[in-house]
Coordinates of C-alpha atoms and ligand atoms in Angstrom, one line a residue:
X1 CA 102.4 76.5 181.6
X2 CA 105.0 74.2 183.0
X3 CA 105.7 73.0 186.6
X4 CA 107.7 70.3 188.3
X5 CA 106.8 68.6 191.6
X6 CA 108.4 66.0 193.8
X7 CA 106.4 63.4 195.8
X8 CA 107.4 60.4 197.7
X9 CA 105.8 57.0 198.1
X10 CA 104.2 56.2 201.4
X11 CA 103.9 52.9 203.2
X12 CA 100.7 52.1 205.1
X13 CA 101.0 50.8 208.6
X14 CA 97.2 50.5 208.9
X15 CA 96.1 49.5 205.4
X16 CA 93.6 50.6 202.9
X17 CA 92.0 47.6 201.2
X18 CA 88.6 47.8 199.6
X19 CA 86.5 50.6 198.1
X20 CA 83.1 51.9 199.2
X21 CA 82.6 53.8 195.9
X22 CA 84.5 52.6 192.9
X23 CA 83.3 55.4 190.7
X24 CA 84.7 58.1 193.0
X25 CA 87.5 55.9 194.2
X26 CA 86.6 56.3 197.9
X27 CA 88.2 53.8 200.3
X28 CA 86.1 51.6 202.5
X29 CA 88.4 52.2 205.5
X30 CA 90.7 54.8 206.9
X31 CA 94.5 54.2 206.9
X32 CA 97.7 55.4 208.5
X33 CA 101.0 55.6 206.7
X34 CA 104.6 57.0 206.8
X35 CA 105.9 59.0 203.9
X36 CA 109.4 57.8 202.7
X37 CA 112.2 60.3 202.3
X38 CA 114.8 58.7 200.0
X39 CA 112.5 57.3 197.3
X40 CA 110.8 59.8 195.1
X41 CA 109.1 60.6 191.8
X42 CA 109.9 63.9 190.1
X43 CA 107.3 64.9 187.5
X44 CA 107.3 67.8 185.1
X45 CA 104.1 68.7 183.3
X46 CA 103.9 71.1 180.5
X47 CA 100.6 72.2 179.0
X48 CA 100.5 73.7 175.6
X49 CA 97.9 74.5 173.0
X50 CA 100.4 73.3 170.5
X51 CA 100.3 69.7 171.7
X52 CA 97.7 67.5 169.9
X53 CA 97.6 64.7 172.5
X54 CA 98.9 64.0 176.0
X55 CA 102.2 62.2 176.2
X56 CA 103.9 60.5 179.0
X57 CA 107.6 59.6 179.4
X58 CA 108.5 57.5 182.4
X59 CA 112.2 57.0 183.3
X60 CA 113.1 58.0 179.7
X61 CA 110.7 55.7 177.9
X62 CA 107.3 56.5 176.3
X63 CA 104.6 54.9 178.5
X64 CA 101.0 54.2 177.5
X65 CA 100.1 52.0 180.4
X66 CA 99.6 54.8 182.9
X67 CA 98.7 57.6 180.4
X68 CA 94.9 57.3 180.6
X69 CA 94.8 57.3 184.4
X70 CA 97.2 60.2 184.6
X71 CA 95.3 62.2 181.9
X72 CA 92.1 61.7 184.0
X73 CA 93.9 62.9 187.0
X74 CA 95.1 66.0 185.2
X75 CA 91.5 66.6 184.0
X76 CA 90.3 66.4 187.6
X77 CA 92.6 69.3 188.6
X78 CA 92.6 71.5 185.5
X79 CA 89.2 70.6 183.9
X80 CA 88.7 68.4 180.9
X81 CA 88.9 71.4 178.6
X82 CA 92.6 71.8 179.5
X83 CA 95.4 72.0 176.9
X84 CA 97.2 68.7 176.2
X85 CA 100.3 68.0 178.2
X86 CA 103.7 66.5 178.0
X87 CA 104.4 64.6 181.3
X88 CA 107.9 63.5 182.1
X89 CA 108.3 61.4 185.2
X90 CA 111.4 60.0 186.8
X91 CA 111.4 57.6 189.8
X92 CA 114.4 56.3 191.6
X93 CA 112.8 53.0 192.6
X94 CA 111.0 50.1 190.8
X95 CA 107.6 51.2 189.6
X96 CA 104.3 49.1 189.7
X97 CA 105.8 46.6 192.0
X98 CA 104.1 47.2 195.3
X99 CA 106.3 50.1 196.3
X100 CA 103.6 52.8 195.9
X101 CA 104.9 54.3 192.7
X102 CA 101.3 55.3 191.9
X103 CA 101.1 57.2 195.2
X104 CA 104.2 59.3 194.5
X105 CA 103.2 59.7 190.8
X106 CA 99.6 60.9 191.3
X107 CA 100.7 63.1 194.3
X108 CA 103.3 64.8 192.1
X109 CA 100.8 65.1 189.2
X110 CA 98.2 67.0 191.2
X111 CA 100.8 69.4 192.6
X112 CA 102.5 70.1 189.2
X113 CA 99.1 70.4 187.4
X114 CA 97.7 72.9 189.9
X115 CA 100.8 75.0 189.7
X116 CA 101.2 74.9 185.9
X117 CA 97.6 75.8 185.3
X118 CA 97.4 78.5 188.0
X119 CA 94.8 76.8 190.2
X120 CA 94.9 77.8 193.9
X121 CA 94.1 74.6 195.8
X122 CA 95.3 73.8 199.3
X123 CA 96.9 70.6 200.3
X124 CA 93.7 69.1 201.5
X125 CA 92.0 69.7 198.2
X126 CA 95.0 68.3 196.3
X127 CA 94.9 65.2 198.5
X128 CA 91.3 64.6 197.6
X129 CA 92.1 64.9 193.9
X130 CA 95.1 62.6 194.2
X131 CA 92.9 60.2 196.1
X132 CA 90.5 60.1 193.2
X133 CA 93.2 58.7 191.1
X134 CA 94.8 56.3 193.6
X135 CA 93.6 56.0 197.2
X136 CA 97.0 55.9 198.7
X137 CA 98.3 58.9 196.7
X138 CA 96.2 61.2 198.9
X139 CA 98.6 60.4 201.8
X140 CA 101.7 61.3 199.9
X141 CA 100.6 65.0 199.9
X142 CA 101.6 65.0 203.5
X143 CA 104.9 64.2 205.3
X144 CA 105.6 62.2 208.5
X145 CA 103.0 59.9 210.0
X146 CA 99.8 60.5 208.0
X147 CA 96.2 59.5 208.6
X148 CA 93.5 59.3 205.9
X149 CA 90.1 59.5 207.5
X150 CA 87.2 58.1 205.7
X151 CA 84.5 60.8 206.2
X152 CA 80.8 60.6 205.3
X153 CA 81.1 61.8 201.7
X154 CA 84.9 62.1 201.1
X155 CA 88.3 61.7 202.6
X156 CA 90.3 63.9 205.0
X157 CA 94.0 63.6 205.2
X158 CA 96.2 65.0 208.1
X159 CA 99.7 64.6 209.3
X160 CA 99.6 63.1 212.8
X161 CA 103.3 63.7 213.6
X162 CA 106.3 65.1 211.7
X163 CA 109.2 62.7 211.0
X164 CA 111.5 64.9 213.1
X165 CA 109.5 63.9 216.2
X166 CA 109.9 60.2 215.7
X167 CA 112.6 59.5 213.1
X168 CA 112.1 55.8 212.4
X169 CA 113.9 54.2 209.5
X170 CA 112.3 52.0 206.8
X171 CA 114.3 49.2 205.1
X172 CA 112.8 48.0 201.9
X173 CA 113.8 44.5 200.6
X174 CA 113.1 44.0 196.9
X175 CA 112.3 40.3 196.2
X176 CA 111.0 40.7 192.6
X177 CA 111.4 43.9 190.5
X178 CA 108.8 43.2 187.8
X179 CA 105.3 44.7 187.7
X180 CA 102.8 43.2 190.1
X181 CA 100.5 40.3 189.1
X182 CA 97.1 42.0 189.8
X183 CA 96.4 45.7 190.1
X184 CA 95.1 46.9 193.4
X185 CA 91.7 48.2 192.1
X186 CA 90.8 44.8 190.5
X187 CA 92.1 42.9 193.5
X188 CA 90.2 45.0 196.0
X189 CA 86.9 44.4 194.1
X190 CA 87.6 40.6 194.1
X191 CA 88.1 40.7 197.8
X192 CA 85.0 42.8 198.5
X193 CA 82.9 40.4 196.4
X194 CA 84.3 37.1 197.6
X195 CA 86.4 37.0 200.8
X196 CA 84.5 35.7 203.8
X197 CA 86.8 37.8 205.9
X198 CA 86.0 41.1 204.2
X199 CA 83.2 42.3 206.5
X200 CA 85.2 41.6 209.6
X201 CA 88.2 43.4 208.0
X202 CA 86.0 46.5 207.7
X203 CA 84.5 46.2 211.2
X204 CA 87.8 45.9 213.0
X205 CA 89.7 48.7 211.2
X206 CA 88.6 51.4 213.6
X207 CA 90.2 49.7 216.6
X208 CA 93.5 49.2 214.7
X209 CA 93.5 52.9 213.6
X210 CA 92.9 54.0 217.2
X211 CA 95.7 51.7 218.6
X212 CA 98.1 53.0 215.9
X213 CA 97.2 56.6 216.6
X214 CA 97.8 56.1 220.3
X215 CA 101.1 54.3 219.6
X216 CA 102.3 57.2 217.4
X217 CA 101.2 59.8 219.9
X218 CA 103.1 58.0 222.7
X219 CA 106.0 57.0 220.4
X220 CA 105.4 53.4 221.6
X221 CA 107.3 51.3 219.1
X222 CA 106.2 47.9 220.5
X223 CA 102.5 48.9 220.3
X224 CA 102.9 50.2 216.8
X225 CA 104.8 47.0 215.8
X226 CA 102.0 44.8 217.1
X227 CA 99.1 46.5 215.5
X228 CA 100.9 47.1 212.2
X229 CA 101.9 43.5 211.7
X230 CA 98.5 42.4 212.7
X231 CA 96.8 44.8 210.3
X232 CA 99.1 43.8 207.5
X233 CA 98.6 40.0 208.0
X234 CA 94.8 40.6 208.2
X235 CA 94.8 42.5 204.9
X236 CA 96.8 39.6 203.3
X237 CA 94.4 37.1 204.8
X238 CA 91.5 38.9 203.1
X239 CA 93.5 38.7 199.8
X240 CA 94.4 35.0 200.3
X241 CA 90.8 34.1 201.0
X242 CA 89.4 35.9 198.0
X243 CA 88.2 33.9 195.0
X244 CA 90.4 33.7 192.9
X245 CA 93.0 34.0 195.7
X246 CA 95.3 37.1 195.5
X247 CA 98.8 36.0 196.7
X248 CA 101.5 38.6 196.2
X249 CA 104.1 36.8 198.3
X250 CA 107.0 34.7 197.0
X251 CA 109.4 32.5 198.8
X252 CA 111.8 35.4 199.5
X253 CA 108.9 37.4 201.0
X254 CA 108.4 34.7 203.6
X255 CA 112.2 34.5 204.2
X256 CA 112.3 38.2 204.9
X257 CA 109.4 37.9 207.3
X258 CA 111.3 35.3 209.2
X259 CA 114.4 37.5 209.3
X260 CA 112.4 40.3 210.8
X261 CA 110.7 38.1 213.3
X262 CA 114.1 36.6 214.4
X263 CA 115.6 40.0 214.8
X264 CA 112.7 41.1 216.8
X265 CA 112.9 38.0 219.0
X266 CA 116.6 38.9 219.5
X267 CA 115.6 42.3 220.9
X268 CA 115.9 44.5 217.8
X269 CA 113.3 47.3 217.3
X270 CA 111.9 46.2 214.0
X271 CA 108.5 45.1 212.4
X272 CA 107.4 44.2 208.9
X273 CA 104.7 45.3 206.6
X274 CA 103.8 44.5 203.0
X275 CA 101.5 45.9 200.4
X276 CA 100.1 44.7 197.0
X277 CA 103.4 43.2 196.0
X278 CA 106.1 40.8 197.2
X279 CA 108.4 43.4 198.7
X280 CA 109.0 43.5 202.5
X281 CA 109.2 46.8 204.3
X282 CA 110.9 46.7 207.7
X283 CA 110.2 49.6 210.0
X284 CA 112.9 50.0 212.6
X285 CA 114.4 52.1 215.3
X286 CA 117.3 54.2 213.9
X287 CA 119.9 52.3 216.1
X288 CA 118.8 49.0 214.6
X289 CA 118.6 50.0 210.9
X290 CA 122.1 48.8 210.0
X291 CA 121.5 45.3 211.5
X292 CA 118.1 45.0 209.7
X293 CA 119.6 46.2 206.4
X294 CA 122.5 43.6 206.6
X295 CA 120.2 40.7 207.6
X296 CA 117.7 41.4 204.8
X297 CA 120.5 41.9 202.2
X298 CA 121.7 38.4 203.2
X299 CA 118.3 36.8 202.8
X300 CA 118.1 34.4 199.8
X301 CA 116.1 35.9 196.9
X302 CA 116.5 39.5 197.9
X303 CA 117.8 41.4 194.9
X304 CA 118.1 44.9 196.4
X305 CA 117.7 46.6 199.8
X306 CA 117.0 50.3 200.2
X307 CA 116.8 52.3 203.3
X308 CA 114.9 55.5 204.0
X309 CA 113.9 57.8 206.8
X310 CA 110.4 59.2 207.1
X311 CA 110.0 62.2 204.8
X312 CA 108.2 65.2 203.6
X313 CA 105.0 65.7 201.7
X314 CA 104.8 66.6 198.0
X315 CA 106.5 69.8 197.0
X316 CA 106.7 72.1 194.0
X317 CA 110.2 72.5 192.6
X318 CA 111.4 76.1 192.1
Ligands
PMV401 O1 96.3 53.3 196.2 P1 96.1 51.9 195.7 O2 94.9 51.8 194.9 O3 97.3 51.5 194.9 O4 95.9 50.9 196.9 C1 96.9 50.7 197.9 C2 96.7 49.5 198.7 C3 97.8 49.1 199.6 O5 99.0 49.6 199.2 C4 97.9 47.6 199.6 C5 97.5 49.5 201.1 C6 97.7 51.0 201.3 O6 97.0 51.5 202.2 O7 98.6 51.6 200.7

């Protein structure tokens, strides 16, 4: 009754922001992401009739913050009559800081739970279950360039293209390692209820998804850069115009954006994206990754820089 899974965070290029059904955690829009290779969460889950309660240990420390959400995720896979579980999770990157640690955690959780409890569920079913816990987690079940489609009554996740066919690099600049100020579920609801830009955000998402799909299919870096930066800034504009405003950026975030924009103006193949946190992710052509890494590492206020290729979906450990 024990299994271990590895899953990686993913970075959205066309973002998910807003829910159409909070209860079922269904997104209001589709999204497109890349799964990272070098960052990962490894999660072991052991179910036993001898355990009186669920227990979660994250990076060696007992953790109660995520326990309820994780326990509900385990219930969704194994049923709420399941045995209690001991969950041990290790991540090699800062958690709860806008680096999609919830995506890698919930993706690993559904894979490990299904295996440990002998459920035969395919990747699409597992993606739906992971999405019930964290919308972006559904995408981490798959590798490469991944699309989450918002279907009439659920979500459908597919890989658009494996990483091997377009091996871009992602440089992540950490500008603040602590937990984020507002969780994404709360923030999305504030945006839905109060941003005057929210409706137009929803209305225009389909055309951004279509442009990104075409760019990925044609391996057109400039086109992907243009639509991704536009979509990212549009999502942050929805956040900024919410009441109260949701501002995840700090001064170093802005400096990193300027670094990326200058590199791009100087002919480097690089563009930025950011999520619900102050970190900046620079997506770049492989030949430009070193220059991007060095420039971001030099930016004032950046405490750490990581680089990753595009990686695989969630897997079970032997
Ligand atoms: O999956 P959640 O609920 O943590 O929301 C993720 C939202 C963004 O990271 C900002 C965008 C995205 O598509 O990943």
